[in-house]
Short mmCIF file of C-alpha atoms and ligand atoms in Angstrom, two decimals:
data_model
loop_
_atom_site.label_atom_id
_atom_site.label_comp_id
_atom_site.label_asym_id
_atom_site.label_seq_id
_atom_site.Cartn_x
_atom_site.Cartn_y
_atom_site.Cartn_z
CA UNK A 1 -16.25 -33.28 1.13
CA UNK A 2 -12.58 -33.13 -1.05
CA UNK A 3 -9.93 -35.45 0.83
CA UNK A 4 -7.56 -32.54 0.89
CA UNK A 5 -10.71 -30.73 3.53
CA UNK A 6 -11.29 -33.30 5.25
CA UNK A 7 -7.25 -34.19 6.41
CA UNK A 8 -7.21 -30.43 7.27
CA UNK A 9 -10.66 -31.07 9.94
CA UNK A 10 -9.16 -34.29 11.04
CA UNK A 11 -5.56 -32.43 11.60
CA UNK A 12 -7.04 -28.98 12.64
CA UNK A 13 -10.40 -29.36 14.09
CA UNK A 14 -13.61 -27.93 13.19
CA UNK A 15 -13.15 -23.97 14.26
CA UNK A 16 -10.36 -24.11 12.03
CA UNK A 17 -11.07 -25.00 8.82
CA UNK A 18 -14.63 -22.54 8.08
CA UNK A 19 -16.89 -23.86 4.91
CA UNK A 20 -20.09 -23.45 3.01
CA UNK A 21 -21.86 -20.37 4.46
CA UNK A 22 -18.94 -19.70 7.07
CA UNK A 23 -16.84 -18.71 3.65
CA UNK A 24 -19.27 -17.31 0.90
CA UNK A 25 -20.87 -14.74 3.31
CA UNK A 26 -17.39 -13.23 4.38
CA UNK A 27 -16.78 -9.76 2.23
CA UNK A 28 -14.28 -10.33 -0.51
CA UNK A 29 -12.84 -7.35 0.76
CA UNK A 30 -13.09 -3.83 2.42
CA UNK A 31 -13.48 -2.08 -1.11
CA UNK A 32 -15.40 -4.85 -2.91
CA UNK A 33 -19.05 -6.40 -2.95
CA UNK A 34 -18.49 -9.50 -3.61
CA UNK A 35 -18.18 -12.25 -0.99
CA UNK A 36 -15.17 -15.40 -0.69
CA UNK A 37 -15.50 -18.09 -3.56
CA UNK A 38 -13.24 -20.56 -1.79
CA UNK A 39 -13.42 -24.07 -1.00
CA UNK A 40 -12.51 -23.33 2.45
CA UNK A 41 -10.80 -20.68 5.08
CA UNK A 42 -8.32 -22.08 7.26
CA UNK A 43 -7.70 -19.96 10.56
CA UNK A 44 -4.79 -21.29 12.38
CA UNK A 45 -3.34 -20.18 15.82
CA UNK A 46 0.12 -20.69 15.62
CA UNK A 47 2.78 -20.86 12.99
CA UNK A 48 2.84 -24.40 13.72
CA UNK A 49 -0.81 -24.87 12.51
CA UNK A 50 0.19 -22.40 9.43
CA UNK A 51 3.07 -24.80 8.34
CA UNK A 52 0.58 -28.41 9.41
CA UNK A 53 -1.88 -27.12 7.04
CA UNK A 54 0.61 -26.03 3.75
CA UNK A 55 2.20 -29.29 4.30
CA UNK A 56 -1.33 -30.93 4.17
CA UNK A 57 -2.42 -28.34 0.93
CA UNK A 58 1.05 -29.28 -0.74
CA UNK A 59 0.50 -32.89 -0.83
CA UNK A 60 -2.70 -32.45 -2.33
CA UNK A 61 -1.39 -30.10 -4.86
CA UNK A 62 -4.01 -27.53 -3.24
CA UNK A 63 -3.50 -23.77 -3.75
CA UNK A 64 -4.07 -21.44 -1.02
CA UNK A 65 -4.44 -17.64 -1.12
CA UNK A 66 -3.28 -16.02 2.43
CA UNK A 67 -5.80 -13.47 3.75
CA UNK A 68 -5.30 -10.38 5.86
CA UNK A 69 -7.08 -7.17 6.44
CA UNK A 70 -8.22 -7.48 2.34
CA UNK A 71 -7.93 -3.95 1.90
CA UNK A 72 -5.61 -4.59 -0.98
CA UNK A 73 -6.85 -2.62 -4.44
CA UNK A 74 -5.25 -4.63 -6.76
CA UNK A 75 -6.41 -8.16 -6.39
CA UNK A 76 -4.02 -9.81 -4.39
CA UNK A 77 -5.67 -11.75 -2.02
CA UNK A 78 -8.89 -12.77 -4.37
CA UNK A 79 -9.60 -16.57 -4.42
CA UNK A 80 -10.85 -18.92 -7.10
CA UNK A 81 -13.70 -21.62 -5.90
CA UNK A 82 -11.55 -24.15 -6.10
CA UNK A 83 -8.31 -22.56 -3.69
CA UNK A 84 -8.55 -22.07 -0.22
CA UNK A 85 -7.67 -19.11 1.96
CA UNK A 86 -5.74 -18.78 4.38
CA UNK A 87 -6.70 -16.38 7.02
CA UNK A 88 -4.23 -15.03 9.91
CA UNK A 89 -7.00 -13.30 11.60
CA UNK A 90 -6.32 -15.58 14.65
CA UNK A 91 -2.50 -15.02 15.11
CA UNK A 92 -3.27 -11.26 16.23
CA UNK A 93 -0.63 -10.46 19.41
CA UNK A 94 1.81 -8.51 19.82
CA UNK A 95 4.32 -11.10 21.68
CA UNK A 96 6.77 -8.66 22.85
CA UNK A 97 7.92 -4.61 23.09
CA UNK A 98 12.10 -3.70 23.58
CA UNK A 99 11.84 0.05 24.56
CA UNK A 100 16.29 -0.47 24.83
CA UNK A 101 16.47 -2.26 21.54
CA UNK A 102 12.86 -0.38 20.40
CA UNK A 103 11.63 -3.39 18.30
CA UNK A 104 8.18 -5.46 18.71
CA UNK A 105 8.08 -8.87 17.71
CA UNK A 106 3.92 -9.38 16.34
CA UNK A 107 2.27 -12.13 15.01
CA UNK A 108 0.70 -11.49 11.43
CA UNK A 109 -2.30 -10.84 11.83
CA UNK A 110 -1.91 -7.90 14.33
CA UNK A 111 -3.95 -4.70 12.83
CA UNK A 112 -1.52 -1.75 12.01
CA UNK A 113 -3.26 0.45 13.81
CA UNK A 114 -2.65 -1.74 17.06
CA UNK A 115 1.06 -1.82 16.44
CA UNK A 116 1.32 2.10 16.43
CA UNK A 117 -0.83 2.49 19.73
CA UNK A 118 1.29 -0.13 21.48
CA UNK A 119 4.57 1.67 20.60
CA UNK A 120 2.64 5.11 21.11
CA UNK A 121 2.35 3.88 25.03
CA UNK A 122 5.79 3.44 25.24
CA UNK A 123 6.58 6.58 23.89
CA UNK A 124 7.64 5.28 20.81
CA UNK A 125 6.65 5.19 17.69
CA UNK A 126 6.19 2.29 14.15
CA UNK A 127 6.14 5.17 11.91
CA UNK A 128 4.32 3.04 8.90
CA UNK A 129 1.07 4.77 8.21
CA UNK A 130 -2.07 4.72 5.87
CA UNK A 131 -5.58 5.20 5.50
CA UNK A 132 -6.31 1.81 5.79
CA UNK A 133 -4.44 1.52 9.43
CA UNK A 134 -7.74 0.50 11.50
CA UNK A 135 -7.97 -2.83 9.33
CA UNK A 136 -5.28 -3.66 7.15
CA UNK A 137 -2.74 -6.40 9.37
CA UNK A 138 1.02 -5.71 9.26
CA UNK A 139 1.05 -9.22 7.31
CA UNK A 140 -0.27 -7.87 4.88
CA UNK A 141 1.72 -4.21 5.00
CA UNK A 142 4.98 -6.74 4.80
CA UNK A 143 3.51 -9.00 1.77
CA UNK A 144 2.58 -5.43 -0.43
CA UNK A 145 5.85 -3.72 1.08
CA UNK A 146 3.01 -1.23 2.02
CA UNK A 147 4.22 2.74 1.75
CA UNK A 148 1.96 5.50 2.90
CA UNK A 149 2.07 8.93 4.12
CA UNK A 150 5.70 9.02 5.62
CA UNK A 151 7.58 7.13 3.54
CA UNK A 152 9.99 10.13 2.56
CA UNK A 153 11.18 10.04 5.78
CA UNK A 154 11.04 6.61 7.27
CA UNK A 155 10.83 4.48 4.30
CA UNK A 156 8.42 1.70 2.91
CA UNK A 157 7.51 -0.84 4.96
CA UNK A 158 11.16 -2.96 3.98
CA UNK A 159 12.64 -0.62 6.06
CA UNK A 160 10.70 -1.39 9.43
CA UNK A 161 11.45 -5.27 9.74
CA UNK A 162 14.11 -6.50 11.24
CA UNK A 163 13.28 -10.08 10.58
CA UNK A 164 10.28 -12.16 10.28
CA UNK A 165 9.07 -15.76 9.97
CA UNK A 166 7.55 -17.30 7.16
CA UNK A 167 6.08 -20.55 5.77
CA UNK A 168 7.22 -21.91 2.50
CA UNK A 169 4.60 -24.09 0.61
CA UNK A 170 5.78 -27.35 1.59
CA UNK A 171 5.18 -26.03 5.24
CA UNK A 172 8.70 -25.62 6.05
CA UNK A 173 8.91 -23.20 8.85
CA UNK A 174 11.92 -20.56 7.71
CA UNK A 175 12.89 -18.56 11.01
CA UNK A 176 14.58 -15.39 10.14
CA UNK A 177 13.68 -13.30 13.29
CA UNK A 178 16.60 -10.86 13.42
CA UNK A 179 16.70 -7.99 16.02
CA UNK A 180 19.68 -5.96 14.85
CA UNK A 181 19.61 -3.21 12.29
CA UNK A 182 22.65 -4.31 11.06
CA UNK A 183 22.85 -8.30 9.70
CA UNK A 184 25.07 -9.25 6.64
CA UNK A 185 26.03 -12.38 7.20
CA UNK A 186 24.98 -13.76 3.83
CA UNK A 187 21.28 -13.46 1.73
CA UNK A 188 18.63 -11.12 3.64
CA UNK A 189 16.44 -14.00 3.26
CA UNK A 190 13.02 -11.89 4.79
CA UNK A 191 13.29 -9.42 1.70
CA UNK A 192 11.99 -12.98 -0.23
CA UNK A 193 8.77 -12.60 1.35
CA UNK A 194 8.43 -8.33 1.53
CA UNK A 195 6.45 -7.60 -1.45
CA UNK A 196 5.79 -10.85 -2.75
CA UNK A 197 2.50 -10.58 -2.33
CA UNK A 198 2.46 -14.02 -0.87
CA UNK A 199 3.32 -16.16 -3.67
CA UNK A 200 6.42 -17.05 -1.89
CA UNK A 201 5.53 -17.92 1.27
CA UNK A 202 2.77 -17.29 4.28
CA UNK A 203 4.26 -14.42 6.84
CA UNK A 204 3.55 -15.20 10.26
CA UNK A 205 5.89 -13.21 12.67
CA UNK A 206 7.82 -10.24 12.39
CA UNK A 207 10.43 -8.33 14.45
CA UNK A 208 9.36 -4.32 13.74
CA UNK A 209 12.17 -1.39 14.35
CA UNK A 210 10.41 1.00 15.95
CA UNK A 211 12.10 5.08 16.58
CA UNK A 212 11.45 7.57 19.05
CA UNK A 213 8.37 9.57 19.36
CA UNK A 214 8.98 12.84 17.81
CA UNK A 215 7.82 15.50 20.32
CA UNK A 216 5.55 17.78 18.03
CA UNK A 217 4.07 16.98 14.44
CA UNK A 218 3.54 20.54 12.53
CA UNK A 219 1.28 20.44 9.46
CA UNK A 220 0.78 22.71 6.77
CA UNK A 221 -1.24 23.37 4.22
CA UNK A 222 0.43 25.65 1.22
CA UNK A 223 -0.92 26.80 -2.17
CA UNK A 224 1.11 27.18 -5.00
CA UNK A 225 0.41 28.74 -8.98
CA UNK A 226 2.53 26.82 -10.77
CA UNK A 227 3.47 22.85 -10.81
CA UNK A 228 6.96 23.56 -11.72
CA UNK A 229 7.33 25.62 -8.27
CA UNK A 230 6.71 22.55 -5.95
CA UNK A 231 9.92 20.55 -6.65
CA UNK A 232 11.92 23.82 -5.19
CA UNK A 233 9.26 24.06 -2.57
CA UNK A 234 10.12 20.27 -1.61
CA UNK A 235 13.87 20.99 -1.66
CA UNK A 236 13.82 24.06 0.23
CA UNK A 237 11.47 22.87 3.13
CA UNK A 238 13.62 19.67 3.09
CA UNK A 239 16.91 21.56 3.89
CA UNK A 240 15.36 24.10 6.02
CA UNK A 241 13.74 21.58 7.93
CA UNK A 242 16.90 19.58 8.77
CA UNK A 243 15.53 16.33 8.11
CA UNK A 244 12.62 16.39 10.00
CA UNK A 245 10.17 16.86 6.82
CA UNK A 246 7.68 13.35 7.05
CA UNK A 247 4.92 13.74 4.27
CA UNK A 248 4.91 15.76 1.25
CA UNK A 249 1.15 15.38 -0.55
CA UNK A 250 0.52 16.92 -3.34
CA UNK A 251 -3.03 17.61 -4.43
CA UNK A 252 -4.28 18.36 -8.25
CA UNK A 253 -7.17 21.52 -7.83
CA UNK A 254 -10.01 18.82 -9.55
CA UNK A 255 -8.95 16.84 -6.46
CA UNK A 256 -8.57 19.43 -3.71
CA UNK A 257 -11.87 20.84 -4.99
CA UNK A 258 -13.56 18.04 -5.09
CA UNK A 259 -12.67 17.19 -1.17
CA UNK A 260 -13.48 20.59 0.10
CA UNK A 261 -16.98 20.77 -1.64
CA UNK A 262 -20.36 19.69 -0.14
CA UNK A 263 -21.53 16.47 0.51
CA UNK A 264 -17.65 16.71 1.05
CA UNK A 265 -16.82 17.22 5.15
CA UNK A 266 -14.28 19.75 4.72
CA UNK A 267 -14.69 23.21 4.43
CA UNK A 268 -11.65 24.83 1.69
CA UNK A 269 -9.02 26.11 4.41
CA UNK A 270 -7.25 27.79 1.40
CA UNK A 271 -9.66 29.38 -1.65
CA UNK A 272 -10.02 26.83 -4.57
CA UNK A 273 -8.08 29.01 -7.13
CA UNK A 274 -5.20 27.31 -7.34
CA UNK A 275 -3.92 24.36 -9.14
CA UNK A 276 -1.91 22.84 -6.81
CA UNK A 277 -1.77 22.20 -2.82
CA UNK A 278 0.71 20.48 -1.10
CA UNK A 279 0.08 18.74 2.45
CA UNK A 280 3.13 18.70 4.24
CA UNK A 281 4.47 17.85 7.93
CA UNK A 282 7.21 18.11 9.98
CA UNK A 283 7.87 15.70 12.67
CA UNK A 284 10.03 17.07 16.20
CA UNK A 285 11.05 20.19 13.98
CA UNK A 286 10.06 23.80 15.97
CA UNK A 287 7.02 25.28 14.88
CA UNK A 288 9.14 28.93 14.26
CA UNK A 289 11.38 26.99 12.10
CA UNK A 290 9.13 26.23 9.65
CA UNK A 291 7.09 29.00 9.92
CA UNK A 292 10.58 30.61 8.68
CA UNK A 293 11.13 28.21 5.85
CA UNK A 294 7.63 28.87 4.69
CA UNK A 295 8.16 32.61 5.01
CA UNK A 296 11.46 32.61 2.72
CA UNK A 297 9.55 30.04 0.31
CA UNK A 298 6.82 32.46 0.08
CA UNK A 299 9.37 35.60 -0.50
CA UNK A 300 10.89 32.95 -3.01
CA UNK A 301 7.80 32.95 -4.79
CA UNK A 302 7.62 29.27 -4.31
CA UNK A 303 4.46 29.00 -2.56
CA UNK A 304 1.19 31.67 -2.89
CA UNK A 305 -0.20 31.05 0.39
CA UNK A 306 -0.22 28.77 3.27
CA UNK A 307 -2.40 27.75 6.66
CA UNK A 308 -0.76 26.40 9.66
CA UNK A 309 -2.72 23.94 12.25
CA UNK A 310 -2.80 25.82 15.08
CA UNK A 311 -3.99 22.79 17.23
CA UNK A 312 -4.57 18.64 16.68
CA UNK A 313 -7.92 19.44 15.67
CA UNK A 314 -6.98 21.40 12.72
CA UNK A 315 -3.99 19.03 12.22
CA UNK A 316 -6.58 16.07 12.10
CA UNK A 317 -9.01 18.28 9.84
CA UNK A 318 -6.19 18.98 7.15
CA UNK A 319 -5.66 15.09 6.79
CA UNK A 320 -9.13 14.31 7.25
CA UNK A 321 -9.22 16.46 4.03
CA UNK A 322 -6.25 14.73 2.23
CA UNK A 323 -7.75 11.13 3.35
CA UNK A 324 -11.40 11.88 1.71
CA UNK A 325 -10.47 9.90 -0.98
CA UNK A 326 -13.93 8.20 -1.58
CA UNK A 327 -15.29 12.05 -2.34
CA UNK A 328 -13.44 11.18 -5.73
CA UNK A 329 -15.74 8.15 -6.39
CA UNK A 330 -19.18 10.02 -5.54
CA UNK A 331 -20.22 11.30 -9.40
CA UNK A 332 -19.81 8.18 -11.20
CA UNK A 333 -17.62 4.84 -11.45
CA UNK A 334 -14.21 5.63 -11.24
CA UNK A 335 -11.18 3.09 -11.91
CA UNK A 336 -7.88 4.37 -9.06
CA UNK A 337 -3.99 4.10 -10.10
CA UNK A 338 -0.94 4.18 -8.07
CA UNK A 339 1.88 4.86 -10.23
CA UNK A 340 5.72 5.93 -9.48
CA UNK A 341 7.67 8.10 -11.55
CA UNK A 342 11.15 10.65 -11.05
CA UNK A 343 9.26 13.92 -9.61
CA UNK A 344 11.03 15.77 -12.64
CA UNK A 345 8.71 13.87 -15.26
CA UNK A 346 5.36 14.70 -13.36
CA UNK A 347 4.16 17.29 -15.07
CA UNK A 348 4.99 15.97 -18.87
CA UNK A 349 3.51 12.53 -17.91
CA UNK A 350 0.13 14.12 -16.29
CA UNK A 351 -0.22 16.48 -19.34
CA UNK A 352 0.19 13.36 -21.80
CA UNK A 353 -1.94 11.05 -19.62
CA UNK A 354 -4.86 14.10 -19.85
CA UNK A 355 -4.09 14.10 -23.89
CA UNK A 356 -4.87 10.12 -24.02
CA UNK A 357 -7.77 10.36 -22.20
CA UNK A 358 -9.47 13.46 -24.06
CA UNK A 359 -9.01 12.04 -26.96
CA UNK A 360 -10.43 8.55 -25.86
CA UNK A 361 -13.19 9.76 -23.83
CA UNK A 362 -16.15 12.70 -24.27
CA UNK A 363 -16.28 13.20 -20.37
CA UNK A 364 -13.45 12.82 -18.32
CA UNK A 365 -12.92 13.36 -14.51
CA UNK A 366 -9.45 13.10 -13.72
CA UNK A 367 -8.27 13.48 -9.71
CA UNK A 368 -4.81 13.72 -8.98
CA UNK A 369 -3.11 13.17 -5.37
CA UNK A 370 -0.27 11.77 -3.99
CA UNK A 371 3.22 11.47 -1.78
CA UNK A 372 5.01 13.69 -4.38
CA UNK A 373 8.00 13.69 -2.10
CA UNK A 374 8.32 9.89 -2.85
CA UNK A 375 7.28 9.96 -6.77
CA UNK A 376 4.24 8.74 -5.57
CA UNK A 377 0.71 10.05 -7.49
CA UNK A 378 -2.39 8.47 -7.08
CA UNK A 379 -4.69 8.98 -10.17
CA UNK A 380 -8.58 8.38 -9.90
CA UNK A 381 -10.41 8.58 -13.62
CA UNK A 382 -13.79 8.55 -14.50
CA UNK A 383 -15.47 8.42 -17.54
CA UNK A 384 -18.73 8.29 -17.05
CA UNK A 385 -19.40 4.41 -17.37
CA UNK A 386 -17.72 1.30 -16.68
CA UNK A 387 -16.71 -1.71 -19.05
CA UNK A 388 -14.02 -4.10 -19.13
CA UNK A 389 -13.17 -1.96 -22.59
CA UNK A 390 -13.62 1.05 -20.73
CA UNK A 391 -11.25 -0.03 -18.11
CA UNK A 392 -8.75 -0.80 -20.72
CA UNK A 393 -8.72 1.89 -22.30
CA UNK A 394 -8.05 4.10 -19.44
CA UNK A 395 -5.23 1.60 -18.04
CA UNK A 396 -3.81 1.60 -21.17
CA UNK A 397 -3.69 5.63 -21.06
CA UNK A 398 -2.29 5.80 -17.82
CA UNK A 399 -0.09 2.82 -18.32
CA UNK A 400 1.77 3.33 -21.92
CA UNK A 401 3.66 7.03 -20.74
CA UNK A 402 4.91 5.30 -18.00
CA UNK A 403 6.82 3.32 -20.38
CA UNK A 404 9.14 6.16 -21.88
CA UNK A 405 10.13 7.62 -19.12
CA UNK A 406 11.04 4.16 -16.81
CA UNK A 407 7.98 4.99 -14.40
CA UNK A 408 6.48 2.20 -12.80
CA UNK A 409 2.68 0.98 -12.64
CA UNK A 410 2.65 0.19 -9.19
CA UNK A 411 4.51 2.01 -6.24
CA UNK A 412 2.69 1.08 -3.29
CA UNK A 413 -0.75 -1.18 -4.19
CA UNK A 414 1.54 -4.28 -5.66
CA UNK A 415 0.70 -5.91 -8.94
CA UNK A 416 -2.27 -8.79 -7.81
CA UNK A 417 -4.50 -9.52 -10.77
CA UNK A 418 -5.07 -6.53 -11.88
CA UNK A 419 -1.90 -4.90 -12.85
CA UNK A 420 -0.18 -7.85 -14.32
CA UNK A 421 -0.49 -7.13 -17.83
CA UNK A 422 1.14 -4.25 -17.34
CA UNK A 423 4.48 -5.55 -15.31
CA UNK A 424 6.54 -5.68 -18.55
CA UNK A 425 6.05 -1.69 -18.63
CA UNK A 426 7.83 -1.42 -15.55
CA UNK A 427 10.00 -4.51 -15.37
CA UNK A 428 12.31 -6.19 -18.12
CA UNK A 429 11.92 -9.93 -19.27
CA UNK A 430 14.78 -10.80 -17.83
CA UNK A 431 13.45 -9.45 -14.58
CA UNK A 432 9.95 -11.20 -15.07
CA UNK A 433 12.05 -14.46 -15.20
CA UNK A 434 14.27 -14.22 -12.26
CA UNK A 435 10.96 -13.74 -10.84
CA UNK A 436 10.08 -16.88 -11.85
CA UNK A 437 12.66 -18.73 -11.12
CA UNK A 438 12.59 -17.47 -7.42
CA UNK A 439 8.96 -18.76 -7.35
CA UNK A 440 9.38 -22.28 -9.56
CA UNK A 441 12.60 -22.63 -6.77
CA UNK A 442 10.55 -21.45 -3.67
CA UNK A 443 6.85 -23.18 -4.25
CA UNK A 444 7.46 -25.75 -7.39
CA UNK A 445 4.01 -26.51 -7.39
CA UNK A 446 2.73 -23.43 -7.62
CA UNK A 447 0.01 -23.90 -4.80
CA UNK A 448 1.19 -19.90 -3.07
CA UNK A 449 -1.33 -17.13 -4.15
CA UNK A 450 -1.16 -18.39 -7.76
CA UNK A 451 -1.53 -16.41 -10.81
CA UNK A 452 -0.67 -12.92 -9.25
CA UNK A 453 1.78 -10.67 -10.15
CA UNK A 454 3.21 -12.70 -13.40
CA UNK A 455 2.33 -16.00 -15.37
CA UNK A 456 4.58 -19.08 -14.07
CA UNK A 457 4.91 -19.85 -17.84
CA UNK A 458 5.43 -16.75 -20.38
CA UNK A 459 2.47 -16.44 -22.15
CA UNK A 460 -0.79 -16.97 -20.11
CA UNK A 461 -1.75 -20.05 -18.77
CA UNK A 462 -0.35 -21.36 -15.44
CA UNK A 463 1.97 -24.41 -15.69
CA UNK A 464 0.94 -27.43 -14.46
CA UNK A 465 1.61 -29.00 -11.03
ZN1 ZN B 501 -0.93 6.14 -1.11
#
């Protein structure tokens, strides 16, 4: 056994520090079917273990990958055989609730879906939400600067911590746990570690904001004929809704289709003809006023038809529908992209993206979803078969428009592995090296989650320790 494994059994004890078996049988992640390649897992209790065993890693020049839920897509949290993870699975309470100053302090590895049914029973609400609530940890929804469903009303996940705690690589211990909204005195030093994707330091605690329940949730489903309709639709239900409008999905008909047709759950709650649908909810807003807004949209000839829930079972059904995501995966491999652009180059970027691809490819399935309200799309391509060249070549189509227009190539999945060839689409050289410098300044050595996002030296190959 490596020195560097055995100071962390000596330091940590046994049930901390899993090997052999304990690591290669664990699932590389919720998507994946791979298992671990690590040296080891560590699973400490307490920040104070956290910071014992980076301080331990860093004089060992050992580099350690921190591990949450692992339902990232974009290879954040994969490890080499020679790093070592770091899992918070054990730091999993929520430590305290404020109903008067509505925050919760949790430790990292809380799930998300725990955090919203603790502020649910105080009739409150943490309004970050995703399909991946029941496993992905809020660690983790800081470290990606997670987004989701609501985001064009409450904001990314930036916007929901107050303050958190965090361990640098040399296991310093930096204590930033703010409870006021309001906090300028000097550098918001937690931003350092939202979005970082862990290569700047190992999240342990957070203090959440949490808001008021809002008393009803209306959903709707609407059809429209024409693409260039829906950015009226958004602004008119947005002002008619007086600021109560929380998701805006838009669904492609290849998409919608394809999640309201057998083996698919859901039955089509609006005939397939169209080629577009739009999700959308209201949160604490009357039901009659939006069954007015969509009323004057419809007169407006924004929208061609739309289906109210009438009940939490139908609500449920609608986003059961928008959720089905996997239906997209079911006739073939499939490669998924998360990209951002401004909602006024959506349909000129989608109509160049299909160009690229037709011309590349014979067969081409091509789903499109996403929070439109927030620039948001989700694209999932297949082709058929799956390379490397393949993969590519469709990257490279979905990628390269992005470039033109400023769009970026990742608004809510984070860069990881598998997007970083890309980040100089979406991100100038100067930018890529302020990045750098944050992380040569923050973790010298380079042990922190190394090689995602960006090369420490331009050009490929990690520097040298
Ligand atoms: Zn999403």
């Amino acid at each position: 056994m490596s020195q560097v494994l055995q100071e962390l059994i000596d330091t940590l004890g046994d049930d901390c520090v899993l090997t052999g078996d304990d690591v290669h049988s664990r699932s590389a992640g919720i998507w994946r079917r791979d298992t671990v390649q690590a040296k080891a897992i560590i699973r400490p209790r307490s920040t104070q273990e956290v910071s014992t065993a980076l301080r331990i890693c860093h004089a060992h020049d050992q580099k350690v990958v921190a591990h949450g839920g692992l339902t990232g897509l974009v290879e954040s949290a994969i490890t080499q055989p020679d790093e070592v993870a770091l899992s918070l699975e054990r730091m999993n309470q929520i430590e305290e609730l404020n109903s008067v100053d509505r925050t919760m302090v949790v430790q990292s590895g809380v799930v998300l879906q725990a955090v919203q049914d603790a502020a649910d029973a105080q009739d409150l609400m943490f309004p970050l939400d995703l399909g991946g609530r029941g496993s992905c940890t809020i660690g983790g929804n800081i470290s990606t600067n997670a987004g989701g469903n609501r985001v064009v009303r409450y904001g990314m996940t930036r916007d929901m911590v107050l303050g958190l705690e965090a361990v640098l690589a040399d296991g310093t211990v930096v204590s930033s746990m703010n409870r006021m909204i309001k906090n300028n005195a000097g550098y918001d030093l937690k931003q350092l570690f939202i979005g970082t994707e862990g290569t700047l330091g190992i999240v342990t605690r957070a203090v959440l904001r949490l808001r008021e329940k809002p008393l009803n949730q209306v959903t709707v489903l609407v059809a429209s004929d024409a693409f260039v309709k829906l950015p009226g639709f958004l602004k008119h239900m947005d002002q008619a809704l007086g600021g109560t409008l929380s998701a805006f999905e838009a669904m492609w008909n290849r998409f919608y289709t394809q999640v309201t047709t057998a083996p698919a759950r859901s039955q089509p709650p609006i005939s397939q003809e169209y080629p577009y649908y739009v999700l959308l909810e209201a949160m604490g807003c009357d039901e009659g006023v939006v069954e007015a807004a969509l009323t004057e949209a419809y007169e407006k000839d924004l929208i061609c038809d739309a289906v109210l829930a009438q009940s939490e079972g139908q609500r449920q059904q609608l986003w059961g529908m928008r959720d089905d995501v996997e239906q997209c995966f079911r006739d073939g491999p499939t490669i998924a992209f998360d990209v951002s652009l401004r909602i006024s180059d959506m349909e000129g970027y989608v109509a160049e993206v299909e160009s690229r691809l037709a011309e590349a490819f014979e067969r081409c399935d091509v789903y499109i979803f996403g929070h439109m309200g927030d620039g948001n799309l989700h694209l999932v391509i297949g082709v058929g078969a799956y390379s490397k060249e393949i993969r590519r070549k469709v990257e490279s189509s979905i990628y390269e428009p992005l470039r033109a227009i400023g769009g970026s190539v990742s608004a809510e999945h984070g860069v990881g592995l598998e997007k970083k060839p890309y980040l100089d689409i979406s991100r100038s050289t100067v930018e890529i090296e302020l990045m750098r410098t944050l992380k040569r300044a923050l973790d010298p050595k380079g042990i922190l989650n190394p090689g995602k996002i960006f090369d420490l030296a331009p050009g490929g190959a990690e520097a040298a320790a």
